[in-house]
Amino acid sequence: MKSIDIVVPCYNESQVLNIFYNAIEEVVLSMPTYKFNYIFVDDGSYDDTLSILKNLAKKDNKVKYISFSRNFGKESAMYAGLKQSSGDMVLIMDSDMQNPPSMIPTMVKYIEEGYDCCGGYRADRTGDGKLRTFFTNRFYKITNKISEVNMPNGAGDFRLMTRKMVDAILALSEVQRFSKGIFSWVGFNTKWISFENVERAGGVSKWNFFKLFSYAIDGITAFSTFPLKIASILGFFISCFSFIYLIYIILKTLIFGIDVPGYASIITINLFIGGIIILSCGILGEYIAKIYLEVKKRPIYIMAETNIEENNDKK
Ligand code: UDP
Ligand code: MG
C-alpha cells in the first residue's frame, strides 16, 4: 500500500483547522487503497492552533505535528514538513481551504500515470486587488524571462510530489528558501491542473503588499543574477554617453571659450548619475545580504515540540 503524507503549514489557523481536517478526512476515506498521514507544521502560532493540533492527534493517529519555537515563515514550515515526511508521495496544502481537497484524487491519478509532480494553479485571480494582480503578473513575466527557472503564473505551493522529487528538494539546503523557484529548479515532469480561486474559509491572509513585494525581490535575486548585469549595462552606456558629452564640452570650450552658466545641466547629470550609483549599490547589497545570511548557516527552523518519533536526522 502506497503512503501519502499531507504537509500543512499553519500560522494562526485555529478558525479553519477543524474545517480543513474534516474536509480532507472525507477525501482520505474515499481513497482506501492509500495510507495517509498528516504532518501539520505549527509555524509559531499565537492562537489555539497547537492545542487544536494536539486534540486532532489524540483522536487520530494519522495526525503528526511539529511546532516551531517562533514564526519562521511558510517556506521554513514547508521544509520542515518535507523533511519529516516519509511517504511515497507528499502533498503540500494550505490550511485555509483555498486549495480544494477534491483535487487530491486527480493529483494521485497523474502521479500513478508516471508524473513526478502534479501541481494546482489558480485559473483566475478574483478576490485579489487590481494592483496586486498587476504586480503579480509583472513579477512572473520578468522572473521567467531573466532567471533559469520557469514559474507558471498562478502556481502556488499546492502540489503532490513523488519521494524522488521531495528528496531532490531537500537536497537544496539554502537557508533563504524560495520554493516556487526550487520546485521548478529541480526539474521533473510536472502536470498542471487548474482550480478556481476561493476566499479562505476563515481567518485572514498573512500577506500584505509590502511583504509580497519583498518576497518578489527575494525570488528574483534567488534565481537570477541578471539584476547585477543591469548595473553593469547601465554603467557601460552612461560611460559611453559621458565620453561623447565630454568631447562635445571640450570642443565647445576650445571654440567658443568658457561658458559659465550650466548649473542646471550639472545638477541634472549629478543627480542622475548619483541615482544610478545608489541603485547599483542597492542591487549589489541585495546579493551581499543573501551571501551573508547563507554563510551563517543558521538552521531553517527550530522545533519546540512534536509527536513525531525520532527517525531521520532532524535539523
Ligand atoms: N503560513 C505559515 N507561516 C506564515 C504565513 C503563512 O505557515 O508565516 C501558512 C498559512 O497558515 C496557510 C498558508 O501558509 O496555511 C498560506 O498562507 P495565507 O493563506 O496567509 O496566504 P495566501 O493564501 O493569502 O497567499
Ligand atoms: Mg490562503
GROMACS .gro file of C-alpha atoms and ligand atoms in nm:
model
  341
    1MET     CA    1   0.000   0.000   0.000
    2LYS     CA    2   0.143   0.336  -0.102
    3SER     CA    3   0.162   0.610   0.155
    4ILE     CA    4   0.084   0.978   0.111
    5ASP     CA    5   0.193   1.247   0.358
    6ILE     CA    6  -0.003   1.570   0.365
    7VAL     CA    7   0.216   1.860   0.477
    8VAL     CA    8   0.016   2.155   0.609
    9PRO     CA    9   0.185   2.479   0.720
   10CYS     CA   10  -0.032   2.656   0.979
   11TYR     CA   11   0.012   3.002   1.120
   12ASN     CA   12  -0.273   3.116   1.343
   13GLU     CA   13  -0.524   2.896   1.168
   14SER     CA   14  -0.742   2.796   1.466
   15GLN     CA   15  -1.053   2.915   1.283
   16VAL     CA   16  -1.010   2.682   0.989
   17LEU     CA   17  -0.815   2.377   1.109
   18ASN     CA   18  -1.115   2.164   1.204
   19ILE     CA   19  -1.298   2.252   0.882
   20PHE     CA   20  -0.982   2.162   0.692
   21TYR     CA   21  -0.931   1.834   0.873
   22ASN     CA   22  -1.291   1.723   0.820
   23ALA     CA   23  -1.280   1.809   0.450
   24ILE     CA   24  -0.958   1.615   0.396
   25GLU     CA   25  -1.079   1.320   0.600
   26GLU     CA   26  -1.368   1.283   0.356
   27VAL     CA   27  -1.123   1.253   0.068
   28VAL     CA   28  -0.895   1.023   0.266
   29LEU     CA   29  -1.186   0.788   0.340
   30SER     CA   30  -1.273   0.779  -0.028
   31MET     CA   31  -0.924   0.653  -0.114
   32PRO     CA   32  -0.883   0.339   0.099
   33THR     CA   33  -0.604   0.199  -0.116
   34TYR     CA   34  -0.362   0.462   0.013
   35LYS     CA   35  -0.218   0.512   0.359
   36PHE     CA   36  -0.245   0.879   0.453
   37ASN     CA   37  -0.061   1.075   0.721
   38TYR     CA   38  -0.086   1.439   0.814
   39ILE     CA   39   0.214   1.648   0.902
   40PHE     CA   40   0.086   1.976   1.043
   41VAL     CA   41   0.353   2.239   1.098
   42ASP     CA   42   0.258   2.499   1.355
   43ASP     CA   43   0.469   2.794   1.247
   44GLY     CA   44   0.487   2.969   1.584
   45SER     CA   45   0.115   3.049   1.602
   46TYR     CA   46  -0.004   3.254   1.900
   47ASP     CA   47  -0.366   3.140   1.884
   48ASP     CA   48  -0.504   2.793   1.962
   49THR     CA   49  -0.354   2.625   1.655
   50LEU     CA   50  -0.124   2.398   1.857
   51SER     CA   51  -0.388   2.283   2.103
   52ILE     CA   52  -0.625   2.205   1.815
   53LEU     CA   53  -0.349   2.002   1.651
   54LYS     CA   54  -0.286   1.816   1.977
   55ASN     CA   55  -0.655   1.735   2.002
   56LEU     CA   56  -0.662   1.606   1.646
   57ALA     CA   57  -0.355   1.394   1.717
   58LYS     CA   58  -0.525   1.248   2.025
   59LYS     CA   59  -0.821   1.116   1.832
   60ASP     CA   60  -0.645   1.029   1.505
   61ASN     CA   61  -0.303   0.867   1.499
   62LYS     CA   62  -0.252   0.973   1.136
   63VAL     CA   63  -0.207   1.325   1.267
   64LYS     CA   64   0.153   1.428   1.328
   65TYR     CA   65   0.253   1.779   1.420
   66ILE     CA   66   0.567   1.984   1.453
   67SER     CA   67   0.559   2.308   1.645
   68PHE     CA   68   0.821   2.579   1.588
   69SER     CA   69   0.978   2.786   1.864
   70ARG     CA   70   0.862   3.102   1.682
   71ASN     CA   71   0.726   3.210   1.344
   72PHE     CA   72   0.979   3.111   1.078
   73GLY     CA   73   0.759   3.165   0.772
   74LYS     CA   74   0.577   2.934   0.534
   75GLU     CA   75   0.895   2.841   0.348
   76SER     CA   76   1.053   2.703   0.665
   77ALA     CA   77   0.728   2.529   0.759
   78MET     CA   78   0.713   2.353   0.423
   79TYR     CA   79   1.078   2.250   0.450
   80ALA     CA   80   1.022   2.107   0.799
   81GLY     CA   81   0.717   1.915   0.679
   82LEU     CA   82   0.901   1.770   0.379
   83LYS     CA   83   1.197   1.680   0.597
   84GLN     CA   84   0.980   1.490   0.844
   85SER     CA   85   0.785   1.318   0.568
   86SER     CA   86   0.849   0.958   0.475
   87GLY     CA   87   0.557   0.878   0.242
   88ASP     CA   88   0.590   0.756  -0.116
   89MET     CA   89   0.415   1.079  -0.215
   90VAL     CA   90   0.396   1.411  -0.037
   91LEU     CA   91   0.123   1.668  -0.075
   92ILE     CA   92   0.171   2.031   0.030
   93MET     CA   93  -0.150   2.211   0.108
   94ASP     CA   94  -0.263   2.539   0.269
   95SER     CA   95  -0.481   2.501   0.574
   96ASP     CA   96  -0.731   2.770   0.477
   97MET     CA   97  -0.932   2.565   0.223
   98GLN     CA   98  -0.803   2.776  -0.065
   99ASN     CA   99  -0.660   2.456  -0.213
  100PRO     CA  100  -0.957   2.232  -0.298
  101PRO     CA  101  -0.930   1.887  -0.132
  102SER     CA  102  -1.143   1.744  -0.415
  103MET     CA  103  -0.835   1.770  -0.641
  104ILE     CA  104  -0.636   1.516  -0.442
  105PRO     CA  105  -0.766   1.202  -0.623
  106THR     CA  106  -0.689   1.359  -0.962
  107MET     CA  107  -0.339   1.452  -0.848
  108VAL     CA  108  -0.276   1.100  -0.726
  109LYS     CA  109  -0.402   0.965  -1.058
  110TYR     CA  110  -0.148   1.171  -1.252
  111ILE     CA  111   0.137   1.057  -1.028
  112GLU     CA  112   0.029   0.697  -1.080
  113GLU     CA  113   0.038   0.767  -1.455
  114GLY     CA  114   0.406   0.850  -1.425
  115TYR     CA  115   0.433   1.221  -1.347
  116ASP     CA  116   0.670   1.316  -1.065
  117CYS     CA  117   0.465   1.612  -0.963
  118CYS     CA  118   0.112   1.734  -1.004
  119GLY     CA  119   0.055   2.095  -0.912
  120GLY     CA  120  -0.250   2.312  -0.891
  121TYR     CA  121  -0.258   2.662  -1.032
  122ARG     CA  122  -0.517   2.928  -0.983
  123ALA     CA  123  -0.705   2.982  -1.305
  124ASP     CA  124  -0.814   3.331  -1.205
  125ARG     CA  125  -0.732   3.597  -0.951
  126THR     CA  126  -1.077   3.705  -0.839
  127GLY     CA  127  -1.063   3.835  -0.488
  128ASP     CA  128  -0.716   3.983  -0.535
  129GLY     CA  129  -0.690   4.360  -0.578
  130LYS     CA  130  -0.617   4.510  -0.921
  131LEU     CA  131  -0.279   4.645  -0.811
  132ARG     CA  132  -0.174   4.312  -0.662
  133THR     CA  133  -0.277   4.127  -0.979
  134PHE     CA  134  -0.087   4.376  -1.195
  135PHE     CA  135   0.236   4.341  -0.995
  136THR     CA  136   0.200   3.964  -0.970
  137ASN     CA  137   0.168   3.935  -1.348
  138ARG     CA  138   0.474   4.160  -1.393
  139PHE     CA  139   0.669   3.951  -1.144
  140TYR     CA  140   0.609   3.626  -1.333
  141LYS     CA  141   0.685   3.786  -1.670
  142ILE     CA  142   1.013   3.937  -1.552
  143THR     CA  143   1.131   3.643  -1.342
  144ASN     CA  144   1.062   3.386  -1.609
  145LYS     CA  145   1.250   3.595  -1.861
  146ILE     CA  146   1.564   3.662  -1.659
  147SER     CA  147   1.603   3.353  -1.446
  148GLU     CA  148   1.696   2.993  -1.506
  149VAL     CA  149   1.364   2.869  -1.374
  150ASN     CA  150   1.017   2.886  -1.520
  151MET     CA  151   0.738   2.952  -1.274
  152PRO     CA  152   0.385   2.930  -1.412
  153ASN     CA  153   0.171   3.230  -1.320
  154GLY     CA  154  -0.079   3.134  -1.052
  155ALA     CA  155   0.109   2.825  -0.938
  156GLY     CA  156   0.149   2.812  -0.564
  157ASP     CA  157   0.289   2.553  -0.333
  158PHE     CA  158  -0.015   2.324  -0.363
  159ARG     CA  159   0.129   2.012  -0.521
  160LEU     CA  160   0.169   1.639  -0.489
  161MET     CA  161   0.519   1.505  -0.542
  162THR     CA  162   0.695   1.172  -0.553
  163ARG     CA  163   0.955   1.083  -0.290
  164LYS     CA  164   1.223   1.122  -0.559
  165MET     CA  165   1.128   1.486  -0.613
  166VAL     CA  166   1.094   1.557  -0.240
  167ASP     CA  167   1.444   1.422  -0.179
  168ALA     CA  168   1.576   1.644  -0.457
  169ILE     CA  169   1.411   1.947  -0.297
  170LEU     CA  170   1.554   1.863   0.044
  171ALA     CA  171   1.899   1.837  -0.110
  172LEU     CA  172   1.884   2.211  -0.181
  173SER     CA  173   1.983   2.326   0.162
  174GLU     CA  174   1.976   2.702   0.119
  175VAL     CA  175   1.853   2.885   0.426
  176GLN     CA  176   1.661   3.151   0.237
  177ARG     CA  177   1.419   2.935   0.053
  178PHE     CA  178   1.204   3.040  -0.240
  179SER     CA  179   1.003   2.725  -0.301
  180LYS     CA  180   0.833   2.832  -0.623
  181GLY     CA  181   1.180   2.855  -0.775
  182ILE     CA  182   1.315   2.546  -0.602
  183PHE     CA  183   1.026   2.328  -0.726
  184SER     CA  184   1.096   2.439  -1.078
  185TRP     CA  185   1.476   2.425  -1.047
  186VAL     CA  186   1.483   2.055  -0.951
  187GLY     CA  187   1.301   1.972  -1.273
  188PHE     CA  188   1.098   1.651  -1.311
  189ASN     CA  189   0.778   1.602  -1.509
  190THR     CA  190   0.504   1.822  -1.374
  191LYS     CA  191   0.137   1.807  -1.462
  192TRP     CA  192  -0.056   2.131  -1.406
  193ILE     CA  193  -0.423   2.133  -1.324
  194SER     CA  194  -0.624   2.447  -1.263
  195PHE     CA  195  -0.856   2.535  -0.981
  196GLU     CA  196  -1.077   2.828  -0.904
  197ASN     CA  197  -0.971   3.086  -0.654
  198VAL     CA  198  -1.191   3.089  -0.345
  199GLU     CA  199  -1.187   3.304  -0.033
  200ARG     CA  200  -1.022   3.148   0.272
  201ALA     CA  201  -1.264   2.959   0.499
  202GLY     CA  202  -1.188   3.188   0.793
  203GLY     CA  203  -0.910   3.395   0.947
  204VAL     CA  204  -0.701   3.639   0.745
  205SER     CA  205  -0.426   3.619   0.483
  206LYS     CA  206  -0.074   3.663   0.621
  207TRP     CA  207   0.037   3.864   0.321
  208ASN     CA  208   0.028   4.233   0.256
  209PHE     CA  209   0.155   4.434  -0.037
  210PHE     CA  210   0.493   4.515   0.118
  211LYS     CA  211   0.556   4.150   0.219
  212LEU     CA  212   0.468   4.034  -0.132
  213PHE     CA  213   0.696   4.296  -0.286
  214SER     CA  214   0.995   4.190  -0.080
  215TYR     CA  215   0.907   3.823  -0.149
  216ALA     CA  216   0.921   3.907  -0.522
  217ILE     CA  217   1.265   4.070  -0.484
  218ASP     CA  218   1.383   3.760  -0.294
  219GLY     CA  219   1.251   3.538  -0.570
  220ILE     CA  220   1.431   3.730  -0.841
  221THR     CA  221   1.764   3.752  -0.659
  222ALA     CA  222   1.748   3.386  -0.554
  223PHE     CA  223   1.725   3.254  -0.906
  224SER     CA  224   1.881   3.517  -1.128
  225THR     CA  225   2.194   3.728  -1.133
  226PHE     CA  226   2.053   3.941  -1.411
  227PRO     CA  227   1.998   4.247  -1.186
  228LEU     CA  228   2.376   4.256  -1.136
  229LYS     CA  229   2.412   4.276  -1.512
  230ILE     CA  230   2.167   4.566  -1.526
  231ALA     CA  231   2.409   4.764  -1.310
  232SER     CA  232   2.699   4.685  -1.545
  233ILE     CA  233   2.498   4.759  -1.858
  234LEU     CA  234   2.375   5.092  -1.723
  235GLY     CA  235   2.730   5.178  -1.621
  236PHE     CA  236   2.857   5.097  -1.969
  237PHE     CA  237   2.601   5.310  -2.152
  238ILE     CA  238   2.637   5.602  -1.915
  239SER     CA  239   3.016   5.589  -1.958
  240CYS     CA  240   2.982   5.593  -2.339
  241PHE     CA  241   2.737   5.879  -2.324
  242SER     CA  242   2.957   6.073  -2.080
  243PHE     CA  243   3.259   6.029  -2.304
  244ILE     CA  244   3.077   6.171  -2.605
  245TYR     CA  245   2.947   6.458  -2.396
  246LEU     CA  246   3.298   6.520  -2.264
  247ILE     CA  247   3.436   6.558  -2.617
  248TYR     CA  248   3.150   6.791  -2.700
  249ILE     CA  249   3.224   7.009  -2.394
  250ILE     CA  250   3.598   7.025  -2.470
  251LEU     CA  251   3.540   7.122  -2.832
  252LYS     CA  252   3.277   7.375  -2.734
  253THR     CA  253   3.512   7.533  -2.479
  254LEU     CA  254   3.802   7.543  -2.727
  255ILE     CA  255   3.593   7.703  -2.996
  256PHE     CA  256   3.359   7.930  -2.804
  257GLY     CA  257   3.555   7.979  -2.480
  258ILE     CA  258   3.444   7.914  -2.123
  259ASP     CA  259   3.074   7.925  -2.077
  260VAL     CA  260   2.988   7.982  -1.708
  261PRO     CA  261   2.613   7.915  -1.695
  262GLY     CA  262   2.544   7.544  -1.681
  263TYR     CA  263   2.415   7.497  -1.331
  264ALA     CA  264   2.103   7.316  -1.444
  265SER     CA  265   2.283   7.062  -1.659
  266ILE     CA  266   2.547   6.991  -1.394
  267ILE     CA  267   2.288   6.934  -1.126
  268THR     CA  268   2.074   6.713  -1.350
  269ILE     CA  269   2.365   6.497  -1.456
  270ASN     CA  270   2.491   6.469  -1.097
  271LEU     CA  271   2.155   6.363  -0.969
  272PHE     CA  272   2.108   6.115  -1.250
  273ILE     CA  273   2.447   5.951  -1.207
  274GLY     CA  274   2.403   5.959  -0.829
  275GLY     CA  275   2.075   5.776  -0.864
  276ILE     CA  276   2.229   5.510  -1.084
  277ILE     CA  277   2.517   5.460  -0.839
  278ILE     CA  278   2.283   5.420  -0.544
  279LEU     CA  279   2.064   5.181  -0.743
  280SER     CA  280   2.367   4.972  -0.835
  281CYS     CA  281   2.483   4.966  -0.472
  282GLY     CA  282   2.135   4.855  -0.373
  283ILE     CA  283   2.139   4.569  -0.623
  284LEU     CA  284   2.484   4.463  -0.502
  285GLY     CA  285   2.359   4.491  -0.146
  286GLU     CA  286   2.072   4.251  -0.213
  287TYR     CA  287   2.317   3.984  -0.323
  288ILE     CA  288   2.567   4.054  -0.046
  289ALA     CA  289   2.286   4.025   0.209
  290LYS     CA  290   2.196   3.688   0.058
  291ILE     CA  291   2.557   3.568   0.086
  292TYR     CA  292   2.576   3.698   0.443
  293LEU     CA  293   2.263   3.514   0.551
  294GLU     CA  294   2.368   3.194   0.376
  295VAL     CA  295   2.722   3.175   0.518
  296LYS     CA  296   2.590   3.195   0.873
  297LYS     CA  297   2.433   2.855   0.809
  298ARG     CA  298   2.163   2.903   1.066
  299PRO     CA  299   1.902   2.627   1.087
  300ILE     CA  300   1.595   2.675   0.868
  301TYR     CA  301   1.365   2.620   1.165
  302ILE     CA  302   1.379   2.535   1.534
  303MET     CA  303   1.139   2.275   1.663
  304ALA     CA  304   0.986   2.324   2.006
  305GLU     CA  305   0.751   2.026   2.017
  306THR     CA  306   0.644   1.733   1.806
  307ASN     CA  307   0.469   1.397   1.829
  308ILE     CA  308   0.687   1.250   1.556
  309GLU     CA  309   0.926   0.993   1.691
  310GLU     CA  310   1.294   1.049   1.632
  311ASN     CA  311   1.353   0.886   1.295
  312ASN     CA  312   1.556   1.059   1.030
  313ASP     CA  313   1.819   1.323   1.106
  314LYS     CA  314   1.646   1.636   1.220
  315LYS     CA  315   1.753   1.988   1.165
  316UDP     N1  316   0.164   3.028   0.670
  316UDP     C1  317   0.267   2.981   0.752
  316UDP     N2  318   0.357   3.072   0.804
  316UDP     C2  319   0.348   3.206   0.778
  316UDP     C3  320   0.245   3.251   0.693
  316UDP     C4  321   0.155   3.160   0.640
  316UDP     O1  322   0.278   2.862   0.778
  316UDP     O2  323   0.432   3.280   0.829
  316UDP     C5  324   0.067   2.932   0.614
  316UDP     C6  325  -0.078   2.965   0.643
  316UDP     O3  326  -0.120   2.913   0.768
  316UDP     C7  327  -0.152   2.899   0.527
  316UDP     C8  328  -0.051   2.911   0.413
  316UDP     O4  329   0.076   2.933   0.474
  316UDP     O5  330  -0.177   2.762   0.552
  316UDP     C9  331  -0.086   3.022   0.317
  316UDP     O6  332  -0.097   3.143   0.387
  316UDP     P1  333  -0.206   3.252   0.351
  316UDP     O7  334  -0.340   3.186   0.333
  316UDP     O8  335  -0.198   3.359   0.454
  316UDP     O9  336  -0.154   3.306   0.213
  316UDP     P2  337  -0.241   3.343   0.082
  316UDP    O10  338  -0.333   3.226   0.056
  316UDP    O11  339  -0.315   3.466   0.115
  316UDP    O12  340  -0.138   3.360  -0.026
  317MG      MG  341  -0.457   3.140   0.176
   0.00000   0.00000   0.00000
